[in-house]
CSV table of C-alpha atoms in Angstrom, one decimal:
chain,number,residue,atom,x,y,z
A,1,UNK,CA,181.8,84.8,105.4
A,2,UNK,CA,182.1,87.4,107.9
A,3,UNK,CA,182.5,91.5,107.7
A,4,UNK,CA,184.2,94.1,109.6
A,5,UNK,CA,180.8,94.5,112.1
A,6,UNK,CA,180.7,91.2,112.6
A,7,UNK,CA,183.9,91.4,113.5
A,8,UNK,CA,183.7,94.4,115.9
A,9,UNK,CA,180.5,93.1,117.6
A,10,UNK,CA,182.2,89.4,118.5
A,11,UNK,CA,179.8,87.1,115.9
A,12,UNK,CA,181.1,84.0,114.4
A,13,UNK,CA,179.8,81.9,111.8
A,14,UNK,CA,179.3,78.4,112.7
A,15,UNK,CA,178.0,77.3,109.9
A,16,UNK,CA,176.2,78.3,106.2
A,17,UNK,CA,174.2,77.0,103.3
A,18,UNK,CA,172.0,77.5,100.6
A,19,UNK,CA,169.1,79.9,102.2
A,20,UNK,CA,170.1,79.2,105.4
A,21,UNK,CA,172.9,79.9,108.6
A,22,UNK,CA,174.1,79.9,112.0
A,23,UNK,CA,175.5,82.2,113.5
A,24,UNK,CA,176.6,82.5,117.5
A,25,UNK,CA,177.8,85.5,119.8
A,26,UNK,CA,178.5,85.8,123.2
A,27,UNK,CA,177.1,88.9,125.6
A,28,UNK,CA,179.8,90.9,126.9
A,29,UNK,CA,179.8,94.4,129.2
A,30,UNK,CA,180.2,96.5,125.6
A,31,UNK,CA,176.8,94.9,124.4
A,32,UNK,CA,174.9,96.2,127.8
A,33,UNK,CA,172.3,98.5,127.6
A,34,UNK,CA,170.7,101.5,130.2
A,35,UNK,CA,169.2,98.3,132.0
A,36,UNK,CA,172.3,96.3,132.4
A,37,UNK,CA,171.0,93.5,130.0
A,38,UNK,CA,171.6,93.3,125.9
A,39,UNK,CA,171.1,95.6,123.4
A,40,UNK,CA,168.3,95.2,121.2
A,41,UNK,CA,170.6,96.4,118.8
A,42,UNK,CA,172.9,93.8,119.4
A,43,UNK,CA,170.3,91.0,119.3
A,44,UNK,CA,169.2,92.9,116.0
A,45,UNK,CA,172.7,92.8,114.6
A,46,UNK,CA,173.3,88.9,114.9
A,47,UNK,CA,170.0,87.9,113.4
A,48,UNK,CA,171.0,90.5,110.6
A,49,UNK,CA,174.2,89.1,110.2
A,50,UNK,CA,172.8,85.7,109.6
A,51,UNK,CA,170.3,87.2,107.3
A,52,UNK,CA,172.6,88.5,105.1
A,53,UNK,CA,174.6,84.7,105.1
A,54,UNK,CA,171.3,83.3,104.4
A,55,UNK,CA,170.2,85.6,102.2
A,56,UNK,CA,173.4,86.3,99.8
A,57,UNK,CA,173.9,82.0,99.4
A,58,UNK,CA,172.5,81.9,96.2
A,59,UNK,CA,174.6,83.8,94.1
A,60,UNK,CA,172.6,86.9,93.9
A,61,UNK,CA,173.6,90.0,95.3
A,62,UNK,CA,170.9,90.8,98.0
A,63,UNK,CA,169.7,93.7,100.0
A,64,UNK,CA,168.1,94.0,102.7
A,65,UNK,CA,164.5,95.9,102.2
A,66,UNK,CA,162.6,95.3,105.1
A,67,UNK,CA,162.9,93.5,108.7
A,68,UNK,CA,161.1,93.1,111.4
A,69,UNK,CA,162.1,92.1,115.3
A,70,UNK,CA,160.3,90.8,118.3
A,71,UNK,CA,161.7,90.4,121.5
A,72,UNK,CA,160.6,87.9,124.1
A,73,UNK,CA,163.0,87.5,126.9
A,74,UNK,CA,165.9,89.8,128.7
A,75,UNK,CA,169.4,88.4,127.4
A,76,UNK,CA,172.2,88.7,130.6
A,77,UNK,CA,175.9,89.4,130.0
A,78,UNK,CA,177.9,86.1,129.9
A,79,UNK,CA,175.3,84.5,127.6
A,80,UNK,CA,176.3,83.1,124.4
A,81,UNK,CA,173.4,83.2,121.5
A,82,UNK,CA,172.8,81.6,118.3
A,83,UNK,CA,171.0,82.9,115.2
A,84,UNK,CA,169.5,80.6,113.2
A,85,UNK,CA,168.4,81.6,109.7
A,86,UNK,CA,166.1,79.6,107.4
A,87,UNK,CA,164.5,80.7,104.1
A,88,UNK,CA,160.7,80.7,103.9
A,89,UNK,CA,160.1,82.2,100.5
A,90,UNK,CA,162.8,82.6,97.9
A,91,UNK,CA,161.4,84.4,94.4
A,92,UNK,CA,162.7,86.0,91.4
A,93,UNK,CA,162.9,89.5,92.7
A,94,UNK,CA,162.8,89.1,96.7
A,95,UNK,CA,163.1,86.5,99.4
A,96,UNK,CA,162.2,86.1,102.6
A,97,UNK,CA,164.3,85.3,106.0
A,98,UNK,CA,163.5,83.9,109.4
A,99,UNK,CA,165.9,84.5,111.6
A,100,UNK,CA,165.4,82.6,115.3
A,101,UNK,CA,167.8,84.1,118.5
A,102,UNK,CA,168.1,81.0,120.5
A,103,UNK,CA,170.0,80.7,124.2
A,104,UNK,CA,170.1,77.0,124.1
A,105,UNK,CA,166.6,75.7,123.2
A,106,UNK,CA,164.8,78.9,124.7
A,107,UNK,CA,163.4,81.5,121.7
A,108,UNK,CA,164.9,85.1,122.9
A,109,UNK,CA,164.0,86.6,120.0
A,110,UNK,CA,162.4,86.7,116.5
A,111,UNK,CA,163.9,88.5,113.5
A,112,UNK,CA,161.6,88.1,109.7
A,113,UNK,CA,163.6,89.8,106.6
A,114,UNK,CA,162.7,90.7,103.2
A,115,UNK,CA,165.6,91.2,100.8
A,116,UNK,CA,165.8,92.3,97.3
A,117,UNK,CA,168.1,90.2,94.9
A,118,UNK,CA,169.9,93.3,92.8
A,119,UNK,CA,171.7,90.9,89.9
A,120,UNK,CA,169.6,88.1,88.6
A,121,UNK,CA,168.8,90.2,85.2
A,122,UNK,CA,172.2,92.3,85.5
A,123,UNK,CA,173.8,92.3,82.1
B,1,UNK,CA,171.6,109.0,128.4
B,2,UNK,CA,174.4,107.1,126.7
B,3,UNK,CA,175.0,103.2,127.3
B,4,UNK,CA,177.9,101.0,126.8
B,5,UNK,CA,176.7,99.0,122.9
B,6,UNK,CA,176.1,103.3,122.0
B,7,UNK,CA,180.1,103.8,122.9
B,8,UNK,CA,180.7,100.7,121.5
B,9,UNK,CA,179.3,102.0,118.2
B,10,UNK,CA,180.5,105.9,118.8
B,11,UNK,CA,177.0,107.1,119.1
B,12,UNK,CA,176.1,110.3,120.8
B,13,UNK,CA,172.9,111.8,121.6
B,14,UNK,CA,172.7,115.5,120.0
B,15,UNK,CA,169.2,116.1,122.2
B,16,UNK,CA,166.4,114.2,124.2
B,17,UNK,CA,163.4,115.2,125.7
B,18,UNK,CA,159.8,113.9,126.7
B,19,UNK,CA,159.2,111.3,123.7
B,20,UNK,CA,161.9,112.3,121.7
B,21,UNK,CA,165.6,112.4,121.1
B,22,UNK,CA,168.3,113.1,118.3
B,23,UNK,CA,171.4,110.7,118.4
B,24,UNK,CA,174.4,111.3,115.7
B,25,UNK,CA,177.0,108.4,114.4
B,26,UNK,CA,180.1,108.4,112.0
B,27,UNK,CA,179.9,105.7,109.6
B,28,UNK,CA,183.6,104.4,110.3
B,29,UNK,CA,185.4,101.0,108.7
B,30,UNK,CA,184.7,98.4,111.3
B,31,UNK,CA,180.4,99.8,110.4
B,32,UNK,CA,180.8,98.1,106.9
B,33,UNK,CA,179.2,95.0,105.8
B,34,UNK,CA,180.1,92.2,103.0
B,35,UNK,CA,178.9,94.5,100.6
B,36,UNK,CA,181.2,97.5,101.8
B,37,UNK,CA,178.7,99.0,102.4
B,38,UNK,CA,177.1,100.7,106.1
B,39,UNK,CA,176.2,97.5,108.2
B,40,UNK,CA,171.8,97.2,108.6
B,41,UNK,CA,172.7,96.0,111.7
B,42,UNK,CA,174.3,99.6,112.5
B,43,UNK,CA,171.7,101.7,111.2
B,44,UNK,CA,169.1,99.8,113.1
B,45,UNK,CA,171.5,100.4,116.4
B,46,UNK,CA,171.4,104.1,116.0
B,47,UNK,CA,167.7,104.0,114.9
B,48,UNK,CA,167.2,101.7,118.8
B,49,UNK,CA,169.3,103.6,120.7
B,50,UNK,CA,167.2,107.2,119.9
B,51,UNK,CA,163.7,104.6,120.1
B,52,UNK,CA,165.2,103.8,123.7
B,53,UNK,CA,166.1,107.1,124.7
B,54,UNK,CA,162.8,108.1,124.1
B,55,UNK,CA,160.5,105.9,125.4
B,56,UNK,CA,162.3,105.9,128.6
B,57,UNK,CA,161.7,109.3,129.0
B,58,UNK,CA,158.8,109.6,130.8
B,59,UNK,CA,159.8,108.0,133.7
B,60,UNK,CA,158.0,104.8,133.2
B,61,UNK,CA,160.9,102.1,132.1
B,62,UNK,CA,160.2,100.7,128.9
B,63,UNK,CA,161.1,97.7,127.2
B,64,UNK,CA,160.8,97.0,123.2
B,65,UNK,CA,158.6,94.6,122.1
B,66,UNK,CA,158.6,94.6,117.9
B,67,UNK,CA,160.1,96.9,115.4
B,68,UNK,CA,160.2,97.0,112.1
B,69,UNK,CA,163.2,98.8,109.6
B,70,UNK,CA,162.8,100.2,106.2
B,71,UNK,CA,166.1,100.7,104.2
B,72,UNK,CA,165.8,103.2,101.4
B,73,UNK,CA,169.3,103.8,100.5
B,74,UNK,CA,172.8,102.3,101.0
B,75,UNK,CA,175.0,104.3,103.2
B,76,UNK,CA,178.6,104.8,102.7
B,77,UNK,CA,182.2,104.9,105.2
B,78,UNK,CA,182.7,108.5,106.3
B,79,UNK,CA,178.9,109.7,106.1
B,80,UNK,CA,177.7,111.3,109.3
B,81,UNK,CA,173.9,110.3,109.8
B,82,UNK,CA,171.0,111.2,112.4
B,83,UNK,CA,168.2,109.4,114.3
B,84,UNK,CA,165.2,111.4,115.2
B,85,UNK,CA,162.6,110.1,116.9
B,86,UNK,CA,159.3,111.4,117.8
B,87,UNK,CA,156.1,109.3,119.2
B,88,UNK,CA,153.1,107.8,117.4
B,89,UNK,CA,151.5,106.9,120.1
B,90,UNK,CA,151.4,106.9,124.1
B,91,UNK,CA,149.4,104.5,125.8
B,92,UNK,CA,149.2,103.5,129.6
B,93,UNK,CA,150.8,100.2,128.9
B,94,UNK,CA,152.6,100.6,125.5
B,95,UNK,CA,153.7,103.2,123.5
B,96,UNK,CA,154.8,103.5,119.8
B,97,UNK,CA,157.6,105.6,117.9
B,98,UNK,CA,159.0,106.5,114.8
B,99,UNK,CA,162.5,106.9,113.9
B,100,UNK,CA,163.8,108.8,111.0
B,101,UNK,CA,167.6,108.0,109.8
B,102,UNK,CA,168.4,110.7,107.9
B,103,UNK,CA,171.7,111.8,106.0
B,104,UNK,CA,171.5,115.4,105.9
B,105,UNK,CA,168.0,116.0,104.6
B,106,UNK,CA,167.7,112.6,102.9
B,107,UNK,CA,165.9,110.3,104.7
B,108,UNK,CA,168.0,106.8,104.0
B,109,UNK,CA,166.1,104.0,106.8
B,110,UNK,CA,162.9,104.0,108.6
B,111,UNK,CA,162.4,102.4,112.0
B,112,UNK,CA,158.9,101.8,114.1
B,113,UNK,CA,158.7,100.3,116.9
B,114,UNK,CA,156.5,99.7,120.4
B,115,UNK,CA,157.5,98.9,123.7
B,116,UNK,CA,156.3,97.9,127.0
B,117,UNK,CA,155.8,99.9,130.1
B,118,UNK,CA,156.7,98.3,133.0
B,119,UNK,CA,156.4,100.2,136.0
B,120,UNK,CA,152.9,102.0,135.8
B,121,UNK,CA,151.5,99.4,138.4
B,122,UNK,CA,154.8,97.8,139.8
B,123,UNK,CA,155.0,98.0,143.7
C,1,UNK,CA,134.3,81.4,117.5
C,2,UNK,CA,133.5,83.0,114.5
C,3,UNK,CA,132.6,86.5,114.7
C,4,UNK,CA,130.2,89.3,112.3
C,5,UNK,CA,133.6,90.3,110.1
C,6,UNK,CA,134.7,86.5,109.5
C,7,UNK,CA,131.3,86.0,108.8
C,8,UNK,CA,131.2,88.9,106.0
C,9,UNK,CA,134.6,87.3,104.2
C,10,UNK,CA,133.8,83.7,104.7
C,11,UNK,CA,136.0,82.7,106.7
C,12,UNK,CA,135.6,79.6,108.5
C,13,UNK,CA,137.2,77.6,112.0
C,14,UNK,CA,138.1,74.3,111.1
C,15,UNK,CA,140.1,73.9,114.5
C,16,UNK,CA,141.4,75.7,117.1
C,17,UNK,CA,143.0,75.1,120.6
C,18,UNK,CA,145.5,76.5,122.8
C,19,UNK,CA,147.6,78.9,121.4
C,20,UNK,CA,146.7,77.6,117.5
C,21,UNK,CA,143.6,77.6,115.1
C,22,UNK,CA,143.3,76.9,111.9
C,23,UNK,CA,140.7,79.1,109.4
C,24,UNK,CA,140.1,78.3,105.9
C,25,UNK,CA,138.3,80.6,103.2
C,26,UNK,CA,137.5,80.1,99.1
C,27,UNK,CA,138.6,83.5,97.1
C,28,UNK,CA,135.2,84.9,95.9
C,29,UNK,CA,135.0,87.7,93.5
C,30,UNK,CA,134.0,90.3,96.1
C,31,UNK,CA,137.7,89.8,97.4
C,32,UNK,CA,139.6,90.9,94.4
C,33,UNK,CA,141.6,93.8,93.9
C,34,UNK,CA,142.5,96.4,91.4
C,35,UNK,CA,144.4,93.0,89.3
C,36,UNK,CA,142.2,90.9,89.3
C,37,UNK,CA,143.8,88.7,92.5
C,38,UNK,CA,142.9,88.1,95.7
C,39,UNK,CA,143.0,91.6,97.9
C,40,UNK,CA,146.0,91.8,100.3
C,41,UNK,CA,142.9,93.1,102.8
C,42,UNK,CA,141.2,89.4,102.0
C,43,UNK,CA,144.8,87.5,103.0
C,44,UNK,CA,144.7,89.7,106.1
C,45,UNK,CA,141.9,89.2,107.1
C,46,UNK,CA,142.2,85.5,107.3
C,47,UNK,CA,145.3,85.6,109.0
C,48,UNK,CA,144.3,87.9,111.7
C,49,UNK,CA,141.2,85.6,112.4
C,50,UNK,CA,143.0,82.8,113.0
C,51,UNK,CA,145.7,85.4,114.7
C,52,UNK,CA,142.5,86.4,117.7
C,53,UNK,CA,141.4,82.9,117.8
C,54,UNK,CA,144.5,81.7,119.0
C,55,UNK,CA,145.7,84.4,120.8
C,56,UNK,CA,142.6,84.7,122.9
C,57,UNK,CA,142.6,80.6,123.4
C,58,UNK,CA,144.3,81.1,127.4
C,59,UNK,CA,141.1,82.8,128.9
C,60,UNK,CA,142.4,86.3,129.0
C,61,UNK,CA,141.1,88.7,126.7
C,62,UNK,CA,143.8,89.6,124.7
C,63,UNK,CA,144.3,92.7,121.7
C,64,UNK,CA,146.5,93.3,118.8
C,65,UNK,CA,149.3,95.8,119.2
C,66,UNK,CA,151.7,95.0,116.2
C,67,UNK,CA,151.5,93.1,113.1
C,68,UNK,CA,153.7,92.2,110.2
C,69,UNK,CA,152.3,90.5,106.9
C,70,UNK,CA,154.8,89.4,104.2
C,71,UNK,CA,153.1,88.8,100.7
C,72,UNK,CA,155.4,85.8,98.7
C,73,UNK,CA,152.6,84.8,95.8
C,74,UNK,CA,149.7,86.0,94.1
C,75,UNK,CA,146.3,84.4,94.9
C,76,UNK,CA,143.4,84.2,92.4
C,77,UNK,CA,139.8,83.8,92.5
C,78,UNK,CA,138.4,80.3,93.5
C,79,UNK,CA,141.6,79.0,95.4
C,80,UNK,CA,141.0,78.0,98.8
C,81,UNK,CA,143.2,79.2,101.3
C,82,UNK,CA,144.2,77.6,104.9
C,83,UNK,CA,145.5,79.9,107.9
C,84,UNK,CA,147.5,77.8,110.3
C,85,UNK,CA,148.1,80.3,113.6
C,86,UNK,CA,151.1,79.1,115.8
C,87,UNK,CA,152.7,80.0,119.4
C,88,UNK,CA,155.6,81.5,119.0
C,89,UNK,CA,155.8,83.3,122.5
C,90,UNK,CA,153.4,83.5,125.4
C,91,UNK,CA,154.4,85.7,127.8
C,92,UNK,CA,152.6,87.2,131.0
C,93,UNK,CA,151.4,90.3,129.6
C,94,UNK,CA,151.8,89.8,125.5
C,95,UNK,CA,152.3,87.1,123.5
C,96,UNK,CA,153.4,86.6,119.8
C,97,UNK,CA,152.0,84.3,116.7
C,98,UNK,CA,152.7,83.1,113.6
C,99,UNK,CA,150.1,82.6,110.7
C,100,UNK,CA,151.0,80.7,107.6
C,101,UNK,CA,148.3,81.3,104.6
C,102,UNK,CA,148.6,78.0,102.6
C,103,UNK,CA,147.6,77.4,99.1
C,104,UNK,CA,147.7,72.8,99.6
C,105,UNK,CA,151.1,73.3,100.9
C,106,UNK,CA,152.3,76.7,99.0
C,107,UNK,CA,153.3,79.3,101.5
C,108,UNK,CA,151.5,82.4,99.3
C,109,UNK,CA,151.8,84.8,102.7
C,110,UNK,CA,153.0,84.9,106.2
C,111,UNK,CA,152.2,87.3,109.1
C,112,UNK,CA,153.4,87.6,111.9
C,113,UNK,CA,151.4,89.1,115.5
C,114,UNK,CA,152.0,90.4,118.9
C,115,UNK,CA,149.0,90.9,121.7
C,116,UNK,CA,149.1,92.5,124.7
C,117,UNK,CA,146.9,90.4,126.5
C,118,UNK,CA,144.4,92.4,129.5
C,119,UNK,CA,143.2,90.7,132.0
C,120,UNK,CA,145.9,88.9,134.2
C,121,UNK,CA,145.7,91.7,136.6
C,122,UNK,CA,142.0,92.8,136.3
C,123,UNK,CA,140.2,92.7,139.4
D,1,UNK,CA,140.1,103.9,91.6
D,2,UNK,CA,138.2,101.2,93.6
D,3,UNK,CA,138.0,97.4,93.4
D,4,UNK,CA,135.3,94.3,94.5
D,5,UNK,CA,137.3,94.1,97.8
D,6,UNK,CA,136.9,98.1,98.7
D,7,UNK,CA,132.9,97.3,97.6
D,8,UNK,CA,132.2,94.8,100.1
D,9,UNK,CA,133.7,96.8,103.1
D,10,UNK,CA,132.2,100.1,101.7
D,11,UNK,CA,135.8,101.6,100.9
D,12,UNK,CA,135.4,104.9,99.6
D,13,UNK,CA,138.1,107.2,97.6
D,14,UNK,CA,137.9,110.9,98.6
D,15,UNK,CA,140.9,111.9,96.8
D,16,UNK,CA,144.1,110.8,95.1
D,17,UNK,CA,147.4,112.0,93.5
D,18,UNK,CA,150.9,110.8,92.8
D,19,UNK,CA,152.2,108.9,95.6
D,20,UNK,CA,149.0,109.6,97.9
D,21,UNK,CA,145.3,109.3,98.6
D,22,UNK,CA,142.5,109.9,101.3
D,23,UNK,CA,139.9,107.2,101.6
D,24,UNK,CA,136.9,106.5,104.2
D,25,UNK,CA,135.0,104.1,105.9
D,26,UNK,CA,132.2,103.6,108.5
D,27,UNK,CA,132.4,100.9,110.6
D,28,UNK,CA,129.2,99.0,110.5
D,29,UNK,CA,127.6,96.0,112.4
D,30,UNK,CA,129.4,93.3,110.4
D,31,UNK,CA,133.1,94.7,110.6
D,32,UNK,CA,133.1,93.5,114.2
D,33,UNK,CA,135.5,91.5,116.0
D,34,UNK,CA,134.7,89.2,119.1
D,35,UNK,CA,135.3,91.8,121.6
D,36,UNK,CA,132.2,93.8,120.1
D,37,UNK,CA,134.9,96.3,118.2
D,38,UNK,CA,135.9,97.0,114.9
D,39,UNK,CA,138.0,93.9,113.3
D,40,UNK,CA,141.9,94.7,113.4
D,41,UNK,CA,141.3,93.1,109.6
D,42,UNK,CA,138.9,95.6,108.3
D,43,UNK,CA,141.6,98.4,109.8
D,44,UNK,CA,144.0,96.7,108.1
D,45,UNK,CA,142.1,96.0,104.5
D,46,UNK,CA,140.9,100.3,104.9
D,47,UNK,CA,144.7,101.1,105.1
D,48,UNK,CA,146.0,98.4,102.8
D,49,UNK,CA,143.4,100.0,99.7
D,50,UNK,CA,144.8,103.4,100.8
D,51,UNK,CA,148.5,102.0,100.0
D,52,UNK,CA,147.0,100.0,96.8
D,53,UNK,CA,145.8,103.3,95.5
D,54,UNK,CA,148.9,105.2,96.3
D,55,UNK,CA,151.5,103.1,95.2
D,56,UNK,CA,150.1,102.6,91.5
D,57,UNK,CA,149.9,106.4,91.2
D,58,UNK,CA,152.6,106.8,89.1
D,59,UNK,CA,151.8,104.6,86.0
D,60,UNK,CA,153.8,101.1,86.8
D,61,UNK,CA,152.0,98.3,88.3
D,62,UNK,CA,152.9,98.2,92.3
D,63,UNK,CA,152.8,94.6,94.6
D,64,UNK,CA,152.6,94.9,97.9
D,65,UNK,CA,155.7,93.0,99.6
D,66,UNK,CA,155.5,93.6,103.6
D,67,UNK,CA,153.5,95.1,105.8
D,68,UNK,CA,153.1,96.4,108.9
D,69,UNK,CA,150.3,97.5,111.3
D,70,UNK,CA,150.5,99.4,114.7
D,71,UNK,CA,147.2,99.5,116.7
D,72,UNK,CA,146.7,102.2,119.1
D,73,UNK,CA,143.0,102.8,119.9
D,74,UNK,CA,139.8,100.3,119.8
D,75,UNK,CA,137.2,101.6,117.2
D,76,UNK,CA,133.4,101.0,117.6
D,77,UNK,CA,130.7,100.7,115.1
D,78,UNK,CA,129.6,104.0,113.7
D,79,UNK,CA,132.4,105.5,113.5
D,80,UNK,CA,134.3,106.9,110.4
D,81,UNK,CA,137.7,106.3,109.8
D,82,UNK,CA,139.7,108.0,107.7
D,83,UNK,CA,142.9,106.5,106.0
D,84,UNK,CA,145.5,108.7,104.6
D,85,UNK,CA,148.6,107.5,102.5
D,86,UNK,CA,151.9,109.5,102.1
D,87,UNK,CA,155.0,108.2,100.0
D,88,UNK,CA,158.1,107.7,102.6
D,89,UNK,CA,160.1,106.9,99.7
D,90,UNK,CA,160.2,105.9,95.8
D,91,UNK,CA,163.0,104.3,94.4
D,92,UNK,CA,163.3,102.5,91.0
D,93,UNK,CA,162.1,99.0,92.2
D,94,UNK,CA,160.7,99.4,95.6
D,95,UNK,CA,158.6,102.0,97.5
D,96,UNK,CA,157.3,102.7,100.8
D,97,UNK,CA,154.1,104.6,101.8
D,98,UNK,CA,152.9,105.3,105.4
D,99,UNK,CA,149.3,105.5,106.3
D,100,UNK,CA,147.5,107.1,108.7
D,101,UNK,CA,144.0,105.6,110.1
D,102,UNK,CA,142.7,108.6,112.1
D,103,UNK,CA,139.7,108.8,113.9
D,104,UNK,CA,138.9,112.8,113.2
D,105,UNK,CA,142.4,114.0,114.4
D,106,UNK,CA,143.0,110.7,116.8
D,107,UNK,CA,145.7,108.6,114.8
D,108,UNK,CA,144.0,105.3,115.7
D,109,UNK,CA,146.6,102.8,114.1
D,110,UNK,CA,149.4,103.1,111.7
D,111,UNK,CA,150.5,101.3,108.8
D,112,UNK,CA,153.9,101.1,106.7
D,113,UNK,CA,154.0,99.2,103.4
D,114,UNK,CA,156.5,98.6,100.9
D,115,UNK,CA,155.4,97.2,97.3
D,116,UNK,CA,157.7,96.3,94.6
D,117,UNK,CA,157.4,97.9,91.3
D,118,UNK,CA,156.6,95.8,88.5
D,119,UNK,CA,157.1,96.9,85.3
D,120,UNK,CA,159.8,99.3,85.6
D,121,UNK,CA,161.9,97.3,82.8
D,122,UNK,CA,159.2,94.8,81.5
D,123,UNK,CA,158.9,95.1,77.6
């Protein structure tokens, strides 16, 4: 349930199911950027991390193909986020991720992924 | 030009210049995902951390607003890969640029993205 | 509310309000692809209707800058499609929507939209 | 090498090959938006038949699976628009084209698209 980047960037898994997880970290000086708030690579990295949870609960190897961020509002050191994934499209072939970045009830960020499912006619 | 999250994930910047930059990472053992495979997160970080570097380098600070990542090809513990970005487009207010992850020639990921520019009327 | 290019594809308001609209069009023959279904142009198209009517609801004129369409189902010729335009963010200066294209209740598309909206400071 | 959809919004092919093609449009009265300039939809649809066309050059049946559109310049009726398409990369399932809508030589908005490929193994 979690991987070595996971592991280096501080991100826990709180909890997982079928299409769908959650996922928190908390902001600390490593994670800063040039401005003195969070990476958007770290905020990128959380919502991928839960994407890949999500994404990979069915069984099915699955890889990611295409994402696609947007950031609303500054993230400060100290904060602790949460990713929260939820499936809004699973197919054959592909299936489709939305990953929310939450500090508390406030939307920080919005992650959508597209993944392709590598083993459903492996044989 | 380099941040704390681009130590943090042993990137260095091989260039930079007005809209551009080329940034250079190891794919190490604490980069790897469930898969064993090179973290998305990771590539994305290096592909943000050249898409910051230059579209902060007019003078104008700029903040991202949405990206979007292509992966073409999984990428593998011990491969050295590059970020080159270049700019699609420079507006007053926003400005758009493309980053190229490449392993040697081969280009593995894709990464767009826009930002805001904040300063052009601040006072 | 409706506009010369809605007008060409059919597309028509069947509510709108602050920071939401919802548009709803019948798939004629003139919208099909190369296939034989429903033109990714045509699924669009609706969405980014509903995507301007929502996003210009506040009373400042506001403009695309990025958007992100996801394709989950094929769509065929005399289906009726619904595109339900949602607040994600609203910042000062951009703000971000989400567009579901419905089928009844099938989720056959989803895009996603940020503006950068012009006229706060205009004076 | 053209469909209903390209008809309506007077889509013309002015060349193709594997993994590309160069189409055209003028903008004319009823491609407008609200603001009095070209719909972001008809951008869109002139870029999306430009990656239709490409990505079923090579003889198995291409679906487009996410999209993504940057817009850089407002377009006014009368103008022509050209869209070109390029192959980023082609892999055995997937594929991912960039296009181009320029303006003469003014790159007015951008688009990235990857389809998946269809009938690769179907028999």
């Amino acid at each position: 349930m979690t991987d070595p980047f996971m592991a280096l960037l501080g991100i826990e898994v709180r909890s997982s199911g079928r299409g769908q997880a959650r996922l928190s970290a908390r902001v600390s000086p490593q994670h800063l950027n040039i401005h003195g708030s969070c990476h958007g690579g770290f905020l990128y990295s959380l919502a991928d991390a839960a994407f890949a949870l999500a994404s990979n609960s069915h069984g099915v190897a699955a890889v990611a193909l295409s994402t696609h961020m947007e950031y609303f509002k500054p993230v400060r050191e100290g904060e602790v986020l949460e990713a929260l994934a939820t499936e809004e499209n699973l197919g054959r072939r592909t299936a489709t991720y939305r990953i929310e970045i939450r500090r508390d009830t406030e939307l920080v960020a919005l992650f959508t992924g597209t993944v392709f499912r590598k083993e459903v006619d492996s044989r």
